[in-house]
PDB file of C-alpha atoms and ligand atoms in Angstrom:
ATOM      1  CA  MET A   1     -68.238   9.801  72.008  1.00 79.00           C
ATOM      2  CA  ARG A   2     -71.605  11.236  72.831  1.00 87.00           C
ATOM      3  CA  LEU A   3     -74.242  11.628  70.153  1.00 91.00           C
ATOM      4  CA  PHE A   4     -76.492  13.944  72.042  1.00 89.00           C
ATOM      5  CA  ASP A   5     -74.793  16.668  74.005  1.00 91.00           C
ATOM      6  CA  PRO A   6     -77.089  19.328  75.505  1.00 91.00           C
ATOM      7  CA  GLU A   7     -74.204  21.805  75.376  1.00 92.00           C
ATOM      8  CA  ARG A   8     -73.860  21.212  71.664  1.00 93.00           C
ATOM      9  CA  LYS A   9     -77.384  21.045  70.388  1.00 94.00           C
ATOM     10  CA  ALA A  10     -78.197  21.519  66.710  1.00 95.00           C
ATOM     11  CA  PRO A  11     -79.649  24.953  65.971  1.00 96.00           C
ATOM     12  CA  LYS A  12     -83.050  25.183  64.368  1.00 96.00           C
ATOM     13  CA  LEU A  13     -82.446  24.400  60.714  1.00 97.00           C
ATOM     14  CA  ASP A  14     -85.140  25.359  58.223  1.00 93.00           C
ATOM     15  CA  VAL A  15     -84.062  23.102  55.402  1.00 97.00           C
ATOM     16  CA  VAL A  16     -82.066  19.934  55.877  1.00 98.00           C
ATOM     17  CA  PRO A  17     -80.263  18.368  52.909  1.00 98.00           C
ATOM     18  CA  ARG A  18     -81.306  14.792  52.250  1.00 98.00           C
ATOM     19  CA  HIS A  19     -77.886  13.815  50.982  1.00 99.00           C
ATOM     20  CA  ILE A  20     -74.550  15.349  51.935  1.00 99.00           C
ATOM     21  CA  ALA A  21     -71.356  14.500  50.043  1.00 99.00           C
ATOM     22  CA  LEU A  22     -68.309  14.936  52.225  1.00 99.00           C
ATOM     23  CA  VAL A  23     -64.736  15.330  51.003  1.00 99.00           C
ATOM     24  CA  MET A  24     -62.632  14.829  54.108  1.00 98.00           C
ATOM     25  CA  ASP A  25     -59.529  16.692  52.971  1.00 98.00           C
ATOM     26  CA  GLY A  26     -56.523  18.250  54.705  1.00 98.00           C
ATOM     27  CA  ASN A  27     -55.188  15.499  56.950  1.00 98.00           C
ATOM     28  CA  GLY A  28     -51.688  15.718  55.500  1.00 98.00           C
ATOM     29  CA  ARG A  29     -51.449  19.496  55.856  1.00 98.00           C
ATOM     30  CA  TRP A  30     -52.833  19.319  59.393  1.00 98.00           C
ATOM     31  CA  ALA A  31     -50.082  16.850  60.312  1.00 98.00           C
ATOM     32  CA  ASN A  32     -47.311  18.756  58.523  1.00 98.00           C
ATOM     33  CA  GLN A  33     -48.242  21.952  60.359  1.00 98.00           C
ATOM     34  CA  ARG A  34     -47.565  20.081  63.597  1.00 98.00           C
ATOM     35  CA  GLY A  35     -44.370  18.365  62.500  1.00 98.00           C
ATOM     36  CA  LEU A  36     -46.187  15.023  62.374  1.00 98.00           C
ATOM     37  CA  THR A  37     -46.326  12.381  59.652  1.00 98.00           C
ATOM     38  CA  ARG A  38     -49.230  12.251  57.198  1.00 98.00           C
ATOM     39  CA  THR A  39     -50.456   9.050  58.820  1.00 98.00           C
ATOM     40  CA  GLU A  40     -50.862  10.904  62.118  1.00 98.00           C
ATOM     41  CA  GLY A  41     -53.102  13.327  60.229  1.00 98.00           C
ATOM     42  CA  HIS A  42     -55.286  10.497  58.948  1.00 98.00           C
ATOM     43  CA  LYS A  43     -55.590   9.126  62.484  1.00 98.00           C
ATOM     44  CA  ALA A  44     -56.668  12.529  63.745  1.00 98.00           C
ATOM     45  CA  GLY A  45     -59.350  12.654  61.038  1.00 98.00           C
ATOM     46  CA  GLU A  46     -61.329   9.768  62.503  1.00 98.00           C
ATOM     47  CA  ILE A  47     -62.850  11.819  65.293  1.00 97.00           C
ATOM     48  CA  ALA A  48     -63.941  14.498  62.821  1.00 98.00           C
ATOM     49  CA  LEU A  49     -65.894  11.877  60.887  1.00 98.00           C
ATOM     50  CA  LEU A  50     -67.669  10.697  64.036  1.00 98.00           C
ATOM     51  CA  GLU A  51     -68.377  14.331  64.931  1.00 97.00           C
ATOM     52  CA  VAL A  52     -69.969  14.931  61.549  1.00 98.00           C
ATOM     53  CA  VAL A  53     -71.962  11.697  61.673  1.00 98.00           C
ATOM     54  CA  ALA A  54     -73.322  12.691  65.099  1.00 98.00           C
ATOM     55  CA  GLY A  55     -74.092  16.214  63.868  1.00 98.00           C
ATOM     56  CA  ALA A  56     -75.803  14.883  60.748  1.00 98.00           C
ATOM     57  CA  ILE A  57     -78.004  12.560  62.807  1.00 98.00           C
ATOM     58  CA  GLU A  58     -78.941  15.395  65.117  1.00 97.00           C
ATOM     59  CA  ALA A  59     -79.789  17.630  62.179  1.00 98.00           C
ATOM     60  CA  GLY A  60     -81.966  14.937  60.600  1.00 98.00           C
ATOM     61  CA  VAL A  61     -79.819  14.261  57.518  1.00 98.00           C
ATOM     62  CA  GLU A  62     -80.721  10.942  55.874  1.00 98.00           C
ATOM     63  CA  ASN A  63     -77.627  10.271  53.787  1.00 99.00           C
ATOM     64  CA  LEU A  64     -73.992  11.124  54.277  1.00 99.00           C
ATOM     65  CA  THR A  65     -71.413   9.897  51.784  1.00 99.00           C
ATOM     66  CA  ALA A  66     -67.820  10.247  52.921  1.00 98.00           C
ATOM     67  CA  TYR A  67     -64.839  10.165  50.566  1.00 98.00           C
ATOM     68  CA  ALA A  68     -62.262   7.972  52.299  1.00 98.00           C
ATOM     69  CA  PHE A  69     -60.075   6.781  49.403  1.00 98.00           C
ATOM     70  CA  SER A  70     -60.285   7.779  45.756  1.00 98.00           C
ATOM     71  CA  THR A  71     -59.296   5.771  42.701  1.00 98.00           C
ATOM     72  CA  GLU A  72     -56.576   8.434  42.276  1.00 98.00           C
ATOM     73  CA  ASN A  73     -55.192   7.982  45.804  1.00 98.00           C
ATOM     74  CA  TRP A  74     -53.244   4.917  44.606  1.00 98.00           C
ATOM     75  CA  LYS A  75     -50.735   7.477  43.288  1.00 98.00           C
ATOM     76  CA  ARG A  76     -49.575   8.118  46.864  1.00 98.00           C
ATOM     77  CA  SER A  77     -46.541   6.450  48.394  1.00 98.00           C
ATOM     78  CA  PRO A  78     -46.872   2.698  49.057  1.00 98.00           C
ATOM     79  CA  GLU A  79     -46.524   3.404  52.796  1.00 98.00           C
ATOM     80  CA  GLU A  80     -49.405   5.884  52.821  1.00 98.00           C
ATOM     81  CA  VAL A  81     -51.607   3.615  50.674  1.00 98.00           C
ATOM     82  CA  ARG A  82     -50.868   0.703  52.969  1.00 98.00           C
ATOM     83  CA  PHE A  83     -51.669   2.781  56.010  1.00 98.00           C
ATOM     84  CA  LEU A  84     -54.952   4.043  54.551  1.00 98.00           C
ATOM     85  CA  MET A  85     -56.087   0.546  53.584  1.00 98.00           C
ATOM     86  CA  GLY A  86     -55.333  -0.838  57.034  1.00 98.00           C
ATOM     87  CA  TYR A  87     -56.791   2.193  58.745  1.00 98.00           C
ATOM     88  CA  ASN A  88     -60.098   2.107  56.871  1.00 98.00           C
ATOM     89  CA  LYS A  89     -60.484  -1.491  57.914  1.00 97.00           C
ATOM     90  CA  GLU A  90     -59.575  -0.788  61.525  1.00 98.00           C
ATOM     91  CA  VAL A  91     -61.938   2.176  61.869  1.00 98.00           C
ATOM     92  CA  LEU A  92     -64.847   0.209  60.443  1.00 97.00           C
ATOM     93  CA  ARG A  93     -64.267  -2.587  62.901  1.00 97.00           C
ATOM     94  CA  LYS A  94     -63.579  -0.347  65.890  1.00 97.00           C
ATOM     95  CA  ARG A  95     -66.587   1.914  65.328  1.00 97.00           C
ATOM     96  CA  ARG A  96     -69.114  -0.653  64.175  1.00 95.00           C
ATOM     97  CA  ASP A  97     -70.721  -1.039  67.608  1.00 95.00           C
ATOM     98  CA  LEU A  98     -70.999   2.708  68.129  1.00 97.00           C
ATOM     99  CA  LEU A  99     -72.550   3.210  64.691  1.00 98.00           C
ATOM    100  CA  MET A 100     -74.899   0.324  65.415  1.00 97.00           C
ATOM    101  CA  GLU A 101     -75.930   2.059  68.650  1.00 97.00           C
ATOM    102  CA  TRP A 102     -76.561   5.229  66.646  1.00 98.00           C
ATOM    103  CA  ASN A 103     -78.815   3.231  64.274  1.00 98.00           C
ATOM    104  CA  VAL A 104     -76.521   4.040  61.327  1.00 98.00           C
ATOM    105  CA  ARG A 105     -76.690   1.962  58.181  1.00 98.00           C
ATOM    106  CA  ILE A 106     -73.316   1.560  56.504  1.00 98.00           C
ATOM    107  CA  ARG A 107     -72.917   1.204  52.749  1.00 98.00           C
ATOM    108  CA  TRP A 108     -69.871   1.003  50.520  1.00 98.00           C
ATOM    109  CA  ALA A 109     -69.442   2.868  47.242  1.00 98.00           C
ATOM    110  CA  GLY A 110     -66.427   1.953  45.169  1.00 98.00           C
ATOM    111  CA  ARG A 111     -64.892  -0.647  42.924  1.00 98.00           C
ATOM    112  CA  MET A 112     -63.504  -3.996  43.877  1.00 98.00           C
ATOM    113  CA  PRO A 113     -60.414  -4.324  41.613  1.00 97.00           C
ATOM    114  CA  ARG A 114     -57.208  -3.329  43.413  1.00 98.00           C
ATOM    115  CA  LEU A 115     -58.928  -2.774  46.758  1.00 98.00           C
ATOM    116  CA  TRP A 116     -57.502  -5.031  49.450  1.00 98.00           C
ATOM    117  CA  PRO A 117     -59.776  -8.092  49.845  1.00 98.00           C
ATOM    118  CA  SER A 118     -59.641  -7.658  53.633  1.00 98.00           C
ATOM    119  CA  VAL A 119     -61.007  -4.098  53.249  1.00 98.00           C
ATOM    120  CA  VAL A 120     -63.784  -5.322  50.939  1.00 98.00           C
ATOM    121  CA  LYS A 121     -64.624  -8.003  53.498  1.00 98.00           C
ATOM    122  CA  GLU A 122     -64.811  -5.489  56.333  1.00 98.00           C
ATOM    123  CA  LEU A 123     -66.997  -3.133  54.292  1.00 98.00           C
ATOM    124  CA  GLN A 124     -69.352  -5.934  53.317  1.00 98.00           C
ATOM    125  CA  GLU A 125     -69.495  -7.169  56.900  1.00 98.00           C
ATOM    126  CA  ALA A 126     -70.381  -3.661  58.107  1.00 98.00           C
ATOM    127  CA  GLU A 127     -73.078  -3.456  55.422  1.00 98.00           C
ATOM    128  CA  ARG A 128     -74.497  -6.800  56.495  1.00 98.00           C
ATOM    129  CA  ILE A 129     -74.517  -6.084  60.222  1.00 97.00           C
ATOM    130  CA  THR A 130     -76.118  -2.643  59.880  1.00 98.00           C
ATOM    131  CA  ALA A 131     -78.495  -3.543  57.029  1.00 98.00           C
ATOM    132  CA  LYS A 132     -81.618  -3.305  59.194  1.00 98.00           C
ATOM    133  CA  ASN A 133     -80.745   0.029  60.795  1.00 98.00           C
ATOM    134  CA  THR A 134     -83.195   2.775  59.974  1.00 98.00           C
ATOM    135  CA  GLY A 135     -81.275   5.946  60.848  1.00 98.00           C
ATOM    136  CA  LEU A 136     -78.642   7.778  58.835  1.00 98.00           C
ATOM    137  CA  THR A 137     -77.139   5.948  55.859  1.00 98.00           C
ATOM    138  CA  LEU A 138     -73.384   6.441  55.975  1.00 98.00           C
ATOM    139  CA  THR A 139     -71.845   5.495  52.662  1.00 98.00           C
ATOM    140  CA  MET A 140     -68.097   5.051  52.750  1.00 98.00           C
ATOM    141  CA  ALA A 141     -66.548   5.868  49.393  1.00 98.00           C
ATOM    142  CA  VAL A 142     -63.489   3.620  49.306  1.00 98.00           C
ATOM    143  CA  ASN A 143     -61.637   3.076  46.038  1.00 98.00           C
ATOM    144  CA  TYR A 144     -64.259   5.369  44.577  1.00 99.00           C
ATOM    145  CA  GLY A 145     -64.040   7.530  41.472  1.00 99.00           C
ATOM    146  CA  GLY A 146     -66.940   9.324  39.798  1.00 98.00           C
ATOM    147  CA  ARG A 147     -65.726   8.527  36.282  1.00 98.00           C
ATOM    148  CA  GLN A 148     -64.981   4.933  37.246  1.00 98.00           C
ATOM    149  CA  GLU A 149     -68.497   4.607  38.617  1.00 98.00           C
ATOM    150  CA  LEU A 150     -69.908   5.694  35.259  1.00 98.00           C
ATOM    151  CA  VAL A 151     -67.529   3.409  33.352  1.00 98.00           C
ATOM    152  CA  ASP A 152     -68.643   0.486  35.523  1.00 98.00           C
ATOM    153  CA  ALA A 153     -72.310   1.406  34.976  1.00 98.00           C
ATOM    154  CA  VAL A 154     -71.835   1.639  31.196  1.00 98.00           C
ATOM    155  CA  ASN A 155     -70.133  -1.750  31.129  1.00 98.00           C
ATOM    156  CA  LYS A 156     -73.013  -3.324  33.053  1.00 98.00           C
ATOM    157  CA  LEU A 157     -75.505  -1.796  30.611  1.00 98.00           C
ATOM    158  CA  ALA A 158     -73.483  -2.929  27.595  1.00 98.00           C
ATOM    159  CA  THR A 159     -73.559  -6.493  28.937  1.00 98.00           C
ATOM    160  CA  LYS A 160     -77.337  -6.285  29.336  1.00 98.00           C
ATOM    161  CA  VAL A 161     -77.697  -5.051  25.764  1.00 98.00           C
ATOM    162  CA  ALA A 162     -75.445  -7.852  24.496  1.00 97.00           C
ATOM    163  CA  LEU A 163     -77.556 -10.417  26.366  1.00 98.00           C
ATOM    164  CA  GLY A 164     -80.734  -8.970  24.885  1.00 98.00           C
ATOM    165  CA  GLN A 165     -82.014  -7.851  28.313  1.00 98.00           C
ATOM    166  CA  LEU A 166     -82.020  -4.188  27.291  1.00 98.00           C
ATOM    167  CA  LYS A 167     -82.924  -2.609  23.970  1.00 97.00           C
ATOM    168  CA  PRO A 168     -80.272  -0.347  22.428  1.00 93.00           C
ATOM    169  CA  GLY A 169     -81.576   3.207  22.390  1.00 96.00           C
ATOM    170  CA  SER A 170     -83.739   2.658  25.469  1.00 97.00           C
ATOM    171  CA  ILE A 171     -81.202   3.882  28.020  1.00 97.00           C
ATOM    172  CA  THR A 172     -82.421   6.780  30.132  1.00 98.00           C
ATOM    173  CA  GLU A 173     -81.058   8.680  33.133  1.00 98.00           C
ATOM    174  CA  LYS A 174     -82.982   6.262  35.354  1.00 98.00           C
ATOM    175  CA  THR A 175     -81.423   3.215  33.687  1.00 98.00           C
ATOM    176  CA  ILE A 176     -77.956   4.622  34.334  1.00 98.00           C
ATOM    177  CA  ALA A 177     -78.737   5.664  37.916  1.00 98.00           C
ATOM    178  CA  LYS A 178     -79.840   2.092  38.666  1.00 98.00           C
ATOM    179  CA  GLU A 179     -76.350   0.795  37.829  1.00 98.00           C
ATOM    180  CA  LEU A 180     -74.449   3.108  40.182  1.00 98.00           C
ATOM    181  CA  TYR A 181     -72.668   1.603  43.193  1.00 98.00           C
ATOM    182  CA  VAL A 182     -75.450   2.507  45.644  1.00 98.00           C
ATOM    183  CA  PRO A 183     -78.500   3.060  43.447  1.00 98.00           C
ATOM    184  CA  GLU A 184     -80.730   3.899  46.414  1.00 98.00           C
ATOM    185  CA  LEU A 185     -78.849   7.121  47.115  1.00 98.00           C
ATOM    186  CA  PRO A 186     -80.724  10.264  46.151  1.00 98.00           C
ATOM    187  CA  ASP A 187     -78.991  13.134  44.337  1.00 98.00           C
ATOM    188  CA  VAL A 188     -76.525  15.113  46.417  1.00 99.00           C
ATOM    189  CA  ASP A 189     -78.023  18.282  47.889  1.00 98.00           C
ATOM    190  CA  LEU A 190     -74.980  19.623  49.702  1.00 99.00           C
ATOM    191  CA  PHE A 191     -71.396  18.951  48.612  1.00 99.00           C
ATOM    192  CA  LEU A 192     -69.040  19.776  51.423  1.00 99.00           C
ATOM    193  CA  ARG A 193     -65.263  19.900  51.229  1.00 99.00           C
ATOM    194  CA  SER A 194     -62.804  20.803  53.952  1.00 99.00           C
ATOM    195  CA  SER A 195     -59.282  22.249  53.711  1.00 98.00           C
ATOM    196  CA  GLY A 196     -59.904  25.126  51.332  1.00 98.00           C
ATOM    197  CA  GLU A 197     -59.488  23.171  48.098  1.00 98.00           C
ATOM    198  CA  LEU A 198     -62.035  24.327  45.545  1.00 98.00           C
ATOM    199  CA  ARG A 199     -62.610  21.208  43.477  1.00 98.00           C
ATOM    200  CA  SER A 200     -64.671  18.044  43.450  1.00 98.00           C
ATOM    201  CA  SER A 201     -61.804  15.568  42.813  1.00 98.00           C
ATOM    202  CA  ASN A 202     -63.937  13.043  40.951  1.00 98.00           C
ATOM    203  CA  PHE A 203     -66.464  12.604  43.770  1.00 99.00           C
ATOM    204  CA  LEU A 204     -70.100  11.691  43.014  1.00 98.00           C
ATOM    205  CA  MET A 205     -70.133  13.509  39.671  1.00 98.00           C
ATOM    206  CA  TRP A 206     -73.395  12.020  38.428  1.00 98.00           C
ATOM    207  CA  GLN A 207     -75.203  12.517  41.754  1.00 98.00           C
ATOM    208  CA  SER A 208     -73.926  16.087  42.297  1.00 98.00           C
ATOM    209  CA  SER A 209     -75.092  17.649  39.037  1.00 98.00           C
ATOM    210  CA  TYR A 210     -77.331  20.072  40.947  1.00 98.00           C
ATOM    211  CA  ALA A 211     -75.627  20.003  44.346  1.00 98.00           C
ATOM    212  CA  GLU A 212     -74.934  23.167  46.306  1.00 98.00           C
ATOM    213  CA  TYR A 213     -71.219  23.477  47.108  1.00 98.00           C
ATOM    214  CA  PHE A 214     -69.780  24.520  50.445  1.00 98.00           C
ATOM    215  CA  PHE A 215     -66.033  24.874  50.850  1.00 98.00           C
ATOM    216  CA  SER A 216     -64.622  25.181  54.344  1.00 98.00           C
ATOM    217  CA  PRO A 217     -61.067  26.363  55.025  1.00 98.00           C
ATOM    218  CA  THR A 218     -60.839  24.082  58.088  1.00 98.00           C
ATOM    219  CA  LEU A 219     -58.446  21.153  57.757  1.00 98.00           C
ATOM    220  CA  TRP A 220     -60.350  17.898  58.176  1.00 98.00           C
ATOM    221  CA  PRO A 221     -59.053  16.831  61.644  1.00 98.00           C
ATOM    222  CA  ASP A 222     -60.313  20.156  63.059  1.00 98.00           C
ATOM    223  CA  PHE A 223     -63.753  19.864  61.484  1.00 98.00           C
ATOM    224  CA  ASN A 224     -66.691  19.395  63.850  1.00 98.00           C
ATOM    225  CA  ARG A 225     -70.459  19.207  64.039  1.00 98.00           C
ATOM    226  CA  GLU A 226     -70.906  22.955  64.560  1.00 98.00           C
ATOM    227  CA  GLU A 227     -69.218  23.580  61.237  1.00 98.00           C
ATOM    228  CA  LEU A 228     -71.509  21.031  59.596  1.00 98.00           C
ATOM    229  CA  TRP A 229     -74.521  22.871  61.008  1.00 98.00           C
ATOM    230  CA  ARG A 230     -73.178  26.182  59.656  1.00 98.00           C
ATOM    231  CA  ALA A 231     -72.915  24.604  56.219  1.00 98.00           C
ATOM    232  CA  ILE A 232     -76.478  23.278  56.487  1.00 98.00           C
ATOM    233  CA  ALA A 233     -77.732  26.693  57.613  1.00 98.00           C
ATOM    234  CA  GLU A 234     -76.085  28.326  54.607  1.00 98.00           C
ATOM    235  CA  PHE A 235     -77.554  25.648  52.364  1.00 98.00           C
ATOM    236  CA  GLY A 236     -80.988  26.584  53.717  1.00 98.00           C
ATOM    237  CA  GLY A 237     -80.505  30.133  52.487  1.00 97.00           C
ATOM    238  CA  ARG A 238     -79.575  29.172  48.936  1.00 97.00           C
ATOM    239  CA  GLN A 239     -82.105  29.416  46.150  1.00 95.00           C
ATOM    240  CA  ARG A 240     -82.094  26.241  44.102  1.00 97.00           C
ATOM    241  CA  ARG A 241     -83.619  26.691  40.677  1.00 96.00           C
ATOM    242  CA  PHE A 242     -82.696  23.486  38.825  1.00 97.00           C
ATOM    243  CA  GLY A 243     -82.709  25.418  35.582  1.00 97.00           C
ATOM    244  CA  ALA A 244     -86.096  27.032  36.091  1.00 97.00           C
ATOM    245  CA  ALA A 245     -86.511  30.801  36.376  1.00 94.00           C
ATOM    246  CA  GLU A 246     -88.395  32.861  38.862  1.00 87.00           C
ATOM    247  CA  ASP A 247     -88.990  36.612  38.833  1.00 89.00           C
ATOM    248  CA  ALA A 248     -89.160  38.669  41.990  1.00 86.00           C
ATOM    249  CA  PRO A 249     -92.762  39.863  42.415  1.00 89.00           C
ATOM    250  CA  LEU A 250     -93.341  43.192  40.602  1.00 88.00           C
ATOM    251  CA  ASN A 251     -94.532  46.053  42.766  1.00 77.00           C
TER     252      ASN A 251
HETATM  253  C1  IPE B 301     -57.544  13.592  52.894  1.00 65.89           C
HETATM  254  O1  IPE B 301     -56.426  14.230  53.401  1.00 65.89           O
HETATM  255  C2  IPE B 301     -57.552  12.135  53.204  1.00 65.89           C
HETATM  256  C3  IPE B 301     -57.351  11.261  52.050  1.00 65.89           C
HETATM  257  C4  IPE B 301     -57.151  11.608  50.807  1.00 65.89           C
HETATM  258  C5  IPE B 301     -57.374   9.847  52.342  1.00 65.89           C
HETATM  259  P1  IPE B 301     -55.115  14.373  52.524  1.00 65.89           P
HETATM  260  O2  IPE B 301     -54.214  13.229  52.808  1.00 65.89           O
HETATM  261  O3  IPE B 301     -55.452  14.565  51.085  1.00 65.89           O
HETATM  262  O4  IPE B 301     -54.500  15.696  53.120  1.00 65.89           O
HETATM  263  P2  IPE B 301     -53.788  16.873  52.337  1.00 65.89           P
HETATM  264  O5  IPE B 301     -54.701  17.302  51.243  1.00 65.89           O
HETATM  265  O6  IPE B 301     -52.508  16.312  51.805  1.00 65.89           O
HETATM  266  O7  IPE B 301     -53.587  17.927  53.352  1.00 65.89           O
HETATM  267  C1  IPE B 302     -59.948  13.749  47.694  1.00 65.89           C
HETATM  268  O1  IPE B 302     -58.871  14.365  48.279  1.00 65.89           O
HETATM  269  C2  IPE B 302     -60.042  12.311  48.123  1.00 65.89           C
HETATM  270  C3  IPE B 302     -60.375  12.068  49.518  1.00 65.89           C
HETATM  271  C4  IPE B 302     -60.639  12.960  50.410  1.00 65.89           C
HETATM  272  C5  IPE B 302     -60.426  10.677  49.897  1.00 65.89           C
HETATM  273  P1  IPE B 302     -57.440  14.417  47.568  1.00 65.89           P
HETATM  274  O2  IPE B 302     -56.539  15.123  48.518  1.00 65.89           O
HETATM  275  O3  IPE B 302     -57.026  13.084  47.115  1.00 65.89           O
HETATM  276  O4  IPE B 302     -57.745  15.309  46.284  1.00 65.89           O
HETATM  277  P2  IPE B 302     -56.793  16.199  45.380  1.00 65.89           P
HETATM  278  O5  IPE B 302     -55.687  15.311  44.904  1.00 65.89           O
HETATM  279  O6  IPE B 302     -56.275  17.303  46.222  1.00 65.89           O
HETATM  280  O7  IPE B 302     -57.660  16.700  44.276  1.00 65.89           O
HETATM  281 MG1   MG B 303     -55.843  16.203  49.978  1.00 65.89          MG
END
């Protein structure tokens, strides 16, 4: 897998989002359309993730957070859950050297309970090995849920209050943000979802409060870096107001 390909060079992008949230959706439909099993669809999705990581690096994106397994995905069949657990582990191990070469720093966002200990171990190992890398931060959201993340943050704050480390009534947005799974992550600028579904599915709800949304009809295994660049180009044309108001100049 080549990172830099002169035939596939990033176009000139005026504005580059600092943090992209990525919902990699549509593996099952992609497989079903081809008479394959859902697991074959998940396997085919791996290359799309590497494509997007390469494209994000080329575009100069600093943070990419990829939704790999949600806290709601436990509702799937035991076979699919088992496959996804094993596969997440395998991909992390198999691609660690390549991501290292690309200077990518890996982080994990998610909760420990229920997640296979071997997956937690692999995620933590990837975090440790890539900790000094200075390029793109790739956060893998595994056993992640936006509401769960807030519940976990609130519980941590409640413990601090009970221990007298935090005064009741002193909690601010900053205090909450510090208790999120990866507190260093900036707010999401661009929220990208493949497969034509128009929803956020409990992904990065706190961080995406002012994100720009981009929904692509492409099923995840067919997604590539060019499509990422199109999304970034469209993002560059959006006017972000953050609640403020601006009049067009009067003639
Ligand atoms: C996304 O693809 C991957 C995961 C949720 C792990 P899906 O498996 O949701 O694919 P569709 O939505 O059924 O097509
Ligand atoms: C979101 O996709 C989760 C991941 C991509 C990991 P889902 O396919 O699980 O979301 P819903 O169920 O369609 O909302
Ligand atoms: Mg889906």
